[in-house]
mmCIF file of C-alpha atoms and ligand atoms in Angstrom:
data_model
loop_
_atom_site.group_PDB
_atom_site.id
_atom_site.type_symbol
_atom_site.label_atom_id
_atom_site.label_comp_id
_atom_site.label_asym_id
_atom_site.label_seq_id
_atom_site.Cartn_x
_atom_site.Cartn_y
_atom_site.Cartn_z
ATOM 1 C CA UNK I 1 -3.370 -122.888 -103.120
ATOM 2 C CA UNK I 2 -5.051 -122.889 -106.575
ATOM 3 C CA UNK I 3 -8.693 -121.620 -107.040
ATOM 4 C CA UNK I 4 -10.069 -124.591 -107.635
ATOM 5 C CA UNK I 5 -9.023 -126.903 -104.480
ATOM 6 C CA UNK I 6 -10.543 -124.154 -102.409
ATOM 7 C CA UNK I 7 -14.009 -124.524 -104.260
ATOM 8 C CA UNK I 8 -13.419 -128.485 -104.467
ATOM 9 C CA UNK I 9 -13.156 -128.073 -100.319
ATOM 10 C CA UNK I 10 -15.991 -125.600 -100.202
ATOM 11 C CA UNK I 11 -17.998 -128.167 -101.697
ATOM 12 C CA UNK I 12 -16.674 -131.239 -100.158
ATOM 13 C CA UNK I 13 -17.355 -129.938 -96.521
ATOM 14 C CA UNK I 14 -21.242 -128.377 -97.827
ATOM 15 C CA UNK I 15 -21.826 -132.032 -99.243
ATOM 16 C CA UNK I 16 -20.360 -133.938 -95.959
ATOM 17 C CA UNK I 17 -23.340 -131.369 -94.509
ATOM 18 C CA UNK I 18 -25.857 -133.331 -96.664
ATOM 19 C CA UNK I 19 -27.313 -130.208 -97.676
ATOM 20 C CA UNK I 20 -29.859 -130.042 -100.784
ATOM 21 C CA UNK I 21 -28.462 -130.024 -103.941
ATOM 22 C CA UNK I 22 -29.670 -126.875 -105.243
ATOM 23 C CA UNK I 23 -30.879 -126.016 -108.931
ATOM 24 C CA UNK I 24 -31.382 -122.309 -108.394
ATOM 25 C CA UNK I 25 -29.008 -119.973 -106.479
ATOM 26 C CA UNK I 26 -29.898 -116.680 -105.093
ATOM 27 C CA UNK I 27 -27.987 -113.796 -103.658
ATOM 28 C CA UNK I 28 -29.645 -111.635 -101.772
ATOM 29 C CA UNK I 29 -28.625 -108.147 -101.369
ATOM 30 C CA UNK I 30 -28.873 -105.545 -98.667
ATOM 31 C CA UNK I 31 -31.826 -105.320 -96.576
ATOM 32 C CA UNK I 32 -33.375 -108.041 -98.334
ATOM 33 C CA UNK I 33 -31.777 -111.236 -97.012
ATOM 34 C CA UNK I 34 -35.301 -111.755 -95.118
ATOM 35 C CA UNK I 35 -36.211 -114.751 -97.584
ATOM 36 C CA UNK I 36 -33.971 -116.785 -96.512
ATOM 37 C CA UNK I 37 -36.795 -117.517 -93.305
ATOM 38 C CA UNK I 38 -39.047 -118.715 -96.001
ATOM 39 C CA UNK I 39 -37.094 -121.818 -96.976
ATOM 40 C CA UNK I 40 -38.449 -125.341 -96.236
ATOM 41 C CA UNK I 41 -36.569 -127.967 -94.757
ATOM 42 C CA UNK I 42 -33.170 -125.898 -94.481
ATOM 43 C CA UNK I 43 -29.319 -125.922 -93.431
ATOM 44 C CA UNK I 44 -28.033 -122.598 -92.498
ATOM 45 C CA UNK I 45 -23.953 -122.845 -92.859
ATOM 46 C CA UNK I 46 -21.954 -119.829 -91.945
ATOM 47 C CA UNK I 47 -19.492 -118.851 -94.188
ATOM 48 C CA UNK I 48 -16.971 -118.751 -91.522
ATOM 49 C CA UNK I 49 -17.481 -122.441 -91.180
ATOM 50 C CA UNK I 50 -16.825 -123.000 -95.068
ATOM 51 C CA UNK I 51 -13.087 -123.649 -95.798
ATOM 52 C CA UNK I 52 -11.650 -120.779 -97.636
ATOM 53 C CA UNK I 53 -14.039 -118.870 -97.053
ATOM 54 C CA UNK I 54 -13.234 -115.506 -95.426
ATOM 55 C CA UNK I 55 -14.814 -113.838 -91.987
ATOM 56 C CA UNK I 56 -17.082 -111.403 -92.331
ATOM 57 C CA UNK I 57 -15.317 -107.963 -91.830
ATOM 58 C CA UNK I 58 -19.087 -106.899 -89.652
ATOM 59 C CA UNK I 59 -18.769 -108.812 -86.301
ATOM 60 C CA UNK I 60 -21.731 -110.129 -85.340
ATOM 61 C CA UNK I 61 -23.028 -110.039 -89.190
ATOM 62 C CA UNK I 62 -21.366 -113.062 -90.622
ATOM 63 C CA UNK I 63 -23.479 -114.162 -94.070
ATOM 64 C CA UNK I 64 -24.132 -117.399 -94.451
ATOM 65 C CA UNK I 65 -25.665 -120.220 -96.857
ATOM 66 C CA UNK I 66 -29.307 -121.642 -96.619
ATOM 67 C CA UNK I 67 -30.109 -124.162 -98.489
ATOM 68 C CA UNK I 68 -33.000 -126.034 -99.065
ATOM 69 C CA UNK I 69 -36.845 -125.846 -100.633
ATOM 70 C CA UNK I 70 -38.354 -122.602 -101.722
ATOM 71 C CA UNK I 71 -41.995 -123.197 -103.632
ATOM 72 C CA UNK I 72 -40.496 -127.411 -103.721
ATOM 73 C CA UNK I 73 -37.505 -125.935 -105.896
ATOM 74 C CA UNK I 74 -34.361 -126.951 -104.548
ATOM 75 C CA UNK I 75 -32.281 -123.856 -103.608
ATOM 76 C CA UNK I 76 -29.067 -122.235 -102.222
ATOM 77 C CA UNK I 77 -29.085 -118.961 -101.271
ATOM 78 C CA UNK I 78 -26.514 -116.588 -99.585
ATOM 79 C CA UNK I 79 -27.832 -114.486 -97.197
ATOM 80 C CA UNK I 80 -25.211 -111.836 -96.772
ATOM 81 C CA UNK I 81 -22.219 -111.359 -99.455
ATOM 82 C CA UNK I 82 -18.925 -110.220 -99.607
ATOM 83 C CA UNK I 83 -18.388 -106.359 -100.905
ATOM 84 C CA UNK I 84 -15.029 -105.518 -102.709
ATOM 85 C CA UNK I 85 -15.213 -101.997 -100.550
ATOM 86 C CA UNK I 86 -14.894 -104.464 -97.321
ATOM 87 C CA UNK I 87 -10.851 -105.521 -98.749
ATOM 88 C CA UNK I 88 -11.810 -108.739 -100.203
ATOM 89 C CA UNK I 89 -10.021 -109.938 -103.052
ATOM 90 C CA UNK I 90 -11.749 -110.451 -106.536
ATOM 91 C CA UNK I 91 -11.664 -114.146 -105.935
ATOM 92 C CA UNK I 92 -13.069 -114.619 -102.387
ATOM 93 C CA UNK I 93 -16.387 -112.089 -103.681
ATOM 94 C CA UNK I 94 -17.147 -114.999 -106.168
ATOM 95 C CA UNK I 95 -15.696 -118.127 -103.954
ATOM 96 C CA UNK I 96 -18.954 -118.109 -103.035
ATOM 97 C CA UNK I 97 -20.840 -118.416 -105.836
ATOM 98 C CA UNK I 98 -18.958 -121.006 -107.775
ATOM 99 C CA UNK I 99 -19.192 -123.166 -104.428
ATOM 100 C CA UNK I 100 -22.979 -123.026 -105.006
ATOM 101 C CA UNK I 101 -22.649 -123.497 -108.893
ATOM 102 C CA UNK I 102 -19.926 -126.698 -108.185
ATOM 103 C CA UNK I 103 -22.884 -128.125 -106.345
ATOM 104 C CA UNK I 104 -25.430 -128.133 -108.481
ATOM 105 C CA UNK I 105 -27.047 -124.396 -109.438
ATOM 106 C CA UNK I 106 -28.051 -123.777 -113.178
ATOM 107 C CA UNK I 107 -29.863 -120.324 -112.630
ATOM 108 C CA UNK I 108 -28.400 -117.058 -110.478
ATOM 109 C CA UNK I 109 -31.178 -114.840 -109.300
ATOM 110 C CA UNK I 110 -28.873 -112.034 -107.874
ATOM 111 C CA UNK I 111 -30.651 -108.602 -106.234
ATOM 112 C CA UNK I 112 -29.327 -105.816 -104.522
ATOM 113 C CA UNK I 113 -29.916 -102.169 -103.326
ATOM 114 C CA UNK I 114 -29.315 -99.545 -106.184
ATOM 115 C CA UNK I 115 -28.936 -95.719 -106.649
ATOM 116 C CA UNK I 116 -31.294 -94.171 -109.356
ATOM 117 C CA UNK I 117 -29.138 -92.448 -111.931
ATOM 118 C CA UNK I 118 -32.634 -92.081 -114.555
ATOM 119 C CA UNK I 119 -34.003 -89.596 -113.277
ATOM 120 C CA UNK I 120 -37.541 -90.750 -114.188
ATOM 121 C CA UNK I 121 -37.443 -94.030 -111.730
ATOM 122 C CA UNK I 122 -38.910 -93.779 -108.680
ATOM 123 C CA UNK I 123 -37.710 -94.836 -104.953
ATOM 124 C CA UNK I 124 -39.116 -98.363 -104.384
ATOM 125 C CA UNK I 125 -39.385 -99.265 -107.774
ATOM 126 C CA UNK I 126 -37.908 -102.615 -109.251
ATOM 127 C CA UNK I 127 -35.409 -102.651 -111.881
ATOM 128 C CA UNK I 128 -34.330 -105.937 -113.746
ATOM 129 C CA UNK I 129 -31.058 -105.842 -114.887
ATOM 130 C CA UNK I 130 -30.416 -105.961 -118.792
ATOM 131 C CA UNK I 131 -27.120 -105.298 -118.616
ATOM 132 C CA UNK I 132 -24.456 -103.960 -116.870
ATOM 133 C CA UNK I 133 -20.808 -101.353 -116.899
ATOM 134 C CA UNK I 134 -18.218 -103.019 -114.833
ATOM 135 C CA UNK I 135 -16.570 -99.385 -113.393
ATOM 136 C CA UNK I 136 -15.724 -101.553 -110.394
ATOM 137 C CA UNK I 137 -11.657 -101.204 -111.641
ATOM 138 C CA UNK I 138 -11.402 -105.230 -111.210
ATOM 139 C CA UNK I 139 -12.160 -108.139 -112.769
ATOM 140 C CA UNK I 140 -12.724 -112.194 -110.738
ATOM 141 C CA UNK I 141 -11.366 -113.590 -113.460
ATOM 142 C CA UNK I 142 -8.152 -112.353 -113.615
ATOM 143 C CA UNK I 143 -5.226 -114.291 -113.038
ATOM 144 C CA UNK I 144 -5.296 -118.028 -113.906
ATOM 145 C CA UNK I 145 -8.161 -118.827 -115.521
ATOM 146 C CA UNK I 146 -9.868 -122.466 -113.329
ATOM 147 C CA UNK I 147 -10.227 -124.375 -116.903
ATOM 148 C CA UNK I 148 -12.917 -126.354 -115.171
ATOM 149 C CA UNK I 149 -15.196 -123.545 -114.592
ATOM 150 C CA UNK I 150 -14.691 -121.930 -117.774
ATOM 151 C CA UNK I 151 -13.483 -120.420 -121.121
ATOM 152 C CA UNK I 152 -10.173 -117.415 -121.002
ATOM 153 C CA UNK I 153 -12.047 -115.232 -122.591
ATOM 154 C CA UNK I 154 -15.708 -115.738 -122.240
ATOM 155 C CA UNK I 155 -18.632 -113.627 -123.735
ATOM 156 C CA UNK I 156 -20.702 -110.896 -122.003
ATOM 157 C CA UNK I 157 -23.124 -110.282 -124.354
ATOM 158 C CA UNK I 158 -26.166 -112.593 -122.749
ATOM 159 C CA UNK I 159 -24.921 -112.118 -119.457
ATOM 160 C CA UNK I 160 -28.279 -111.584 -117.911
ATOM 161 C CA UNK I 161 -31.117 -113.829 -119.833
ATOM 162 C CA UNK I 162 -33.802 -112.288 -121.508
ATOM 163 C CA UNK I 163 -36.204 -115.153 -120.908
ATOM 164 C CA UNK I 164 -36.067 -115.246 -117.180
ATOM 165 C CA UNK I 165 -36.485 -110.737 -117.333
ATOM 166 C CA UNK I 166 -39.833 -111.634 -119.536
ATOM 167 C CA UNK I 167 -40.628 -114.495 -116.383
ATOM 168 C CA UNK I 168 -39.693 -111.521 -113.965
ATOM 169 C CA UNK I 169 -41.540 -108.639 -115.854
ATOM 170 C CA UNK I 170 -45.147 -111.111 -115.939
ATOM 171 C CA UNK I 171 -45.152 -112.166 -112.825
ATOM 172 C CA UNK I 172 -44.679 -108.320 -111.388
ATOM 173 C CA UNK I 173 -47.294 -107.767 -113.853
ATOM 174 C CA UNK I 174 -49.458 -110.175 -111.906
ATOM 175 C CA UNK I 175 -48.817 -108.849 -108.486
ATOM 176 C CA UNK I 176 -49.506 -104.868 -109.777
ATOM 177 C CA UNK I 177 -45.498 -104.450 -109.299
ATOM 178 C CA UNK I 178 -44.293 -101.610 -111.748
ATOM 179 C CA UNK I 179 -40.798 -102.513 -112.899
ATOM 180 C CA UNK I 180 -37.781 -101.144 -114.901
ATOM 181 C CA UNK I 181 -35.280 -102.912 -116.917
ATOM 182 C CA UNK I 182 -32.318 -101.021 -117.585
ATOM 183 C CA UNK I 183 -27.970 -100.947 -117.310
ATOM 184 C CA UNK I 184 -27.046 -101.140 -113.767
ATOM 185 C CA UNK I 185 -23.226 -99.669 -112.854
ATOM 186 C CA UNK I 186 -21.110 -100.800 -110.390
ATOM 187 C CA UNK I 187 -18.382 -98.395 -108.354
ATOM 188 C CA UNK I 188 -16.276 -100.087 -105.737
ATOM 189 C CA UNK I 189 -17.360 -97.793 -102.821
ATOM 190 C CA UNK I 190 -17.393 -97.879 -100.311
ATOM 191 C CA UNK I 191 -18.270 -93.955 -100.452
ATOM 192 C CA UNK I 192 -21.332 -93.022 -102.726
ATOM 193 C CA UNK I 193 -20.342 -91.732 -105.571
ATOM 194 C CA UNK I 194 -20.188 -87.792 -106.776
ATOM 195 C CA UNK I 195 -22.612 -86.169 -108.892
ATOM 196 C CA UNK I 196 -19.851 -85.750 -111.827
ATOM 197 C CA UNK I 197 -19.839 -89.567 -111.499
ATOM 198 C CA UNK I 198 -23.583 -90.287 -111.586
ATOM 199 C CA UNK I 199 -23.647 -88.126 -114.756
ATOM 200 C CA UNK I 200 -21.011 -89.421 -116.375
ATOM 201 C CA UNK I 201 -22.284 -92.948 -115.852
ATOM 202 C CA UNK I 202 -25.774 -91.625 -116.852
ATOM 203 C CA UNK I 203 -24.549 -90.465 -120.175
ATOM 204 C CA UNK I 204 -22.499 -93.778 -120.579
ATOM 205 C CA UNK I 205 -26.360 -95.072 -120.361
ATOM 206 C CA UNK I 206 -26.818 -96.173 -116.949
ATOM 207 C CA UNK I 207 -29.940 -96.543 -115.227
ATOM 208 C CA UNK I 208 -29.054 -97.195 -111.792
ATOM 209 C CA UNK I 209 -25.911 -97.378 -109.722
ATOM 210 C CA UNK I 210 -24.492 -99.982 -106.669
ATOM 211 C CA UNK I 211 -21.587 -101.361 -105.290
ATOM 212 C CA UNK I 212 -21.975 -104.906 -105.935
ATOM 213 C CA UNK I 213 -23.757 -107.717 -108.357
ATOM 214 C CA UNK I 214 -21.240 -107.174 -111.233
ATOM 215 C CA UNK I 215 -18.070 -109.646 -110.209
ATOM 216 C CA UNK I 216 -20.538 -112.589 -109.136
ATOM 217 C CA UNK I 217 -22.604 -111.878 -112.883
ATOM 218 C CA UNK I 218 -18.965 -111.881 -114.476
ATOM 219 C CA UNK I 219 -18.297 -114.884 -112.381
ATOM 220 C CA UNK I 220 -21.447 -116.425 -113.384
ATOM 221 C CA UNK I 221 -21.489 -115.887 -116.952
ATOM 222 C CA UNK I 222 -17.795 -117.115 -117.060
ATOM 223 C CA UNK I 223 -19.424 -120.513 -115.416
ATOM 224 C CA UNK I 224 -22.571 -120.487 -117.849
ATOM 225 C CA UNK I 225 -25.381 -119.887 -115.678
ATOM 226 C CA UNK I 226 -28.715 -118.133 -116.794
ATOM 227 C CA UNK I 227 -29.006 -115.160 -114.350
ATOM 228 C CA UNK I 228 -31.548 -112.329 -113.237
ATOM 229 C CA UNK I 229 -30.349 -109.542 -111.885
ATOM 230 C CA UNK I 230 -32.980 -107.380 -109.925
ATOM 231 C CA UNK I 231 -32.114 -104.159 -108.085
ATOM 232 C CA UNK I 232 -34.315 -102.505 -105.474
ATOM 233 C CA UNK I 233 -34.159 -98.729 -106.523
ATOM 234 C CA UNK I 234 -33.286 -97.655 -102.456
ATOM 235 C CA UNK I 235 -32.279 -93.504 -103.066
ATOM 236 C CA UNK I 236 -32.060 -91.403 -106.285
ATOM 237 C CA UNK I 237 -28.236 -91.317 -106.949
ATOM 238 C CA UNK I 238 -26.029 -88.886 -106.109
ATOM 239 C CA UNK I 239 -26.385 -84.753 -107.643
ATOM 240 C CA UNK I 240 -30.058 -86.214 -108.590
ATOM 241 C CA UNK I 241 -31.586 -84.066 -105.248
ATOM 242 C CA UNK I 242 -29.783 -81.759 -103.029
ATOM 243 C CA UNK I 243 -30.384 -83.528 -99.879
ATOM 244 C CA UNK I 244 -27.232 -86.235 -99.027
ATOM 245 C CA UNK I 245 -27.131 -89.828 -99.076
ATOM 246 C CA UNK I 246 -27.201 -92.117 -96.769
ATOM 247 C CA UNK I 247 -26.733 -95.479 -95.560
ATOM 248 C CA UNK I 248 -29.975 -95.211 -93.493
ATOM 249 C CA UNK I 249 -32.486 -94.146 -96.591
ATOM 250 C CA UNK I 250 -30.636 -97.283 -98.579
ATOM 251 C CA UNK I 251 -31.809 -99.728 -95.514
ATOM 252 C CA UNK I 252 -35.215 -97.850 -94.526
ATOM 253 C CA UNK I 253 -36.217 -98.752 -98.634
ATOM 254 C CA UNK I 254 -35.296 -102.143 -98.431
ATOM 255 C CA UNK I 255 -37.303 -102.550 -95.474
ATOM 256 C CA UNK I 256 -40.250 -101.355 -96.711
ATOM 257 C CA UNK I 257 -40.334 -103.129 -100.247
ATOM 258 C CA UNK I 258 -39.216 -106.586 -98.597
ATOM 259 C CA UNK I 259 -42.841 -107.504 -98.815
ATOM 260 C CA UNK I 260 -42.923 -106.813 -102.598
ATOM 261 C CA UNK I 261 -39.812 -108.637 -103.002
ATOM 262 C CA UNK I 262 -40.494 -111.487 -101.654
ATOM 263 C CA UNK I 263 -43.628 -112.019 -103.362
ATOM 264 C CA UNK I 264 -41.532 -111.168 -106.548
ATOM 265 C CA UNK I 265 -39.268 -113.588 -106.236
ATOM 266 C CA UNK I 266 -40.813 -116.557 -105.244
ATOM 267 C CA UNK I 267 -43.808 -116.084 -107.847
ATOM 268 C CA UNK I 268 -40.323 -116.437 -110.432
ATOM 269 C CA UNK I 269 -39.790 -119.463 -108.826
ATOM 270 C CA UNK I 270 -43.270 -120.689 -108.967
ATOM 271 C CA UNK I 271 -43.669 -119.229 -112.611
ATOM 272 C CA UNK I 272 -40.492 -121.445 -114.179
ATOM 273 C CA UNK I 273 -36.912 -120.647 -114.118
ATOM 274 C CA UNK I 274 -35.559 -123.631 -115.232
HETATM 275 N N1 LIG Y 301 -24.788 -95.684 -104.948
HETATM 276 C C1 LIG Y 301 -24.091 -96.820 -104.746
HETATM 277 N N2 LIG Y 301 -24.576 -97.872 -104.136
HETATM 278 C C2 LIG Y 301 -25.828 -97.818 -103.681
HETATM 279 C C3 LIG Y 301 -26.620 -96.678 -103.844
HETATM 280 C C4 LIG Y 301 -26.070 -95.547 -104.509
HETATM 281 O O1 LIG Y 301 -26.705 -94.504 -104.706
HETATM 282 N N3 LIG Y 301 -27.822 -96.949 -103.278
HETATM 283 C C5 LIG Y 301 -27.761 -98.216 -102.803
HETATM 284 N N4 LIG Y 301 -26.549 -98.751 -103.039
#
């Protein structure tokens, strides 16, 4: 079936739902889906439920869509995503996303948890996202392009909006919130990556490292939207210190900075991202 009667269906079956119809979309990454609980007046969907849309590969930790009212802005947000490292194709990681776009969103706040490869950030710290190196090996948009989403070929070169980093960068201002801004790196995992890697990607000028975030930005840029990218610095990358990663550290961050990030995000939304 083509791309775009899957999305069409996606959409058809969220609207039957009468969910909101959302202005702002947000993804939120691991460890920091907890926002999700702060939206008014909401309708959790399940993926699963969603035509088209895959089953979560973690049983008993299916992601899923809330939509409704965060600071009165109407919003979608997926609380979970889809990784390439889990065997999803290009397509289904961004299905997603241009369901939520196809129904109404105009602005992509997208976080996640991120390695530091710059050696002067600091576990815990915030980094906004100026731009990105797609070292991922794939591409969403490959294969036929969906005409109705958007151009063959589109640009990359305002793929994350300066505007909405200065919103980002005052309002952490505001709440005494020290943040980065720098080139975020994506590897397809699902191993962490080596320390030749980090450094290579460090001299390439990378400032932090993830699995993640770059095919829904491609996806979203391809599709117009204004996005924000913010990653929560969870573990100084790979070679950076001789103890070994792990999985744990990258979770045990994200709880402890989900207070910070919340109040992050929803003073964007309360400072104007439309
Ligand atoms: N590498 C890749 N992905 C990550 C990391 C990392 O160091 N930390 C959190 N997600």
């Amino acid at each position: 079936m083509e791309e775009m009667k899957k999305i069409k269906e996606g959409v058809q079956f969220l609207k039957k739902k009468k969910v909101t119809k959302p202005k702002v979309g947000l993804i939120l990454g691991s460890g920091l889906g907890e926002l999700a609980n702060e939206v008014e007046r909401k309708t959790s969907v399940p993926y699963e439920e969603v035509p088209h849309l895959p089953p979560s590969t973690v049983p008993g930790h299916s992601g899923r869509f809330v939509f409704g009212f965060l600071n009165n802005i109407p919003v979608a947000m997926m609380q979970g995503r889809y990784h390439y490292y889990e065997g999803y194709s290009p397509q289904e990681l961004v299905r997603p996303l241009r369901i939520m776009t196809q129904m109404g969103i105009e602005v992509l706040i997208v976080t996640n948890a991120a390695g530091a490869v710059n050696t002067n950030f600091n576990v815990g710290d915030f980094m906004f996202i100026a731009d990105h190196i797609n070292f991922m090996g794939i591409n969403p948009l490959r294969g036929a392009n969906p005409d109705d989403l958007g151009p063959r070929f589109p640009d990359m070169s305002q793929a994350y909006d300066p505007e909405l980093i200065e919103v980002g960068e005052t309002v952490a201002k505001s709440i005494g919130k020290m943040t980065r801004k720098g080139v975020y790196a994506a590897f397809g995992g699902p191993c962490f990556e080596t320390p030749a890697e980090i450094k290579m990607v460090g001299r390439w000028g990378a400032d932090a490292v993830g699995m993640s975030t770059v095919p829904e930005v491609i996806a979203a840029s391809h599709m117009g939207l204004r996005v924000l990218g913010i990653s929560c610095i969870t573990n100084m990358a790979s070679g950076t210190l001789p103890e070994p990663l792990s999985h744990e550290e990258v979770m045990e961050v994200g709880e402890k900075v989900k207070p910070e990030f919340k109040k992050l995000v929803k003073g964007i939304l309360a400072e104007g991202v439309l």
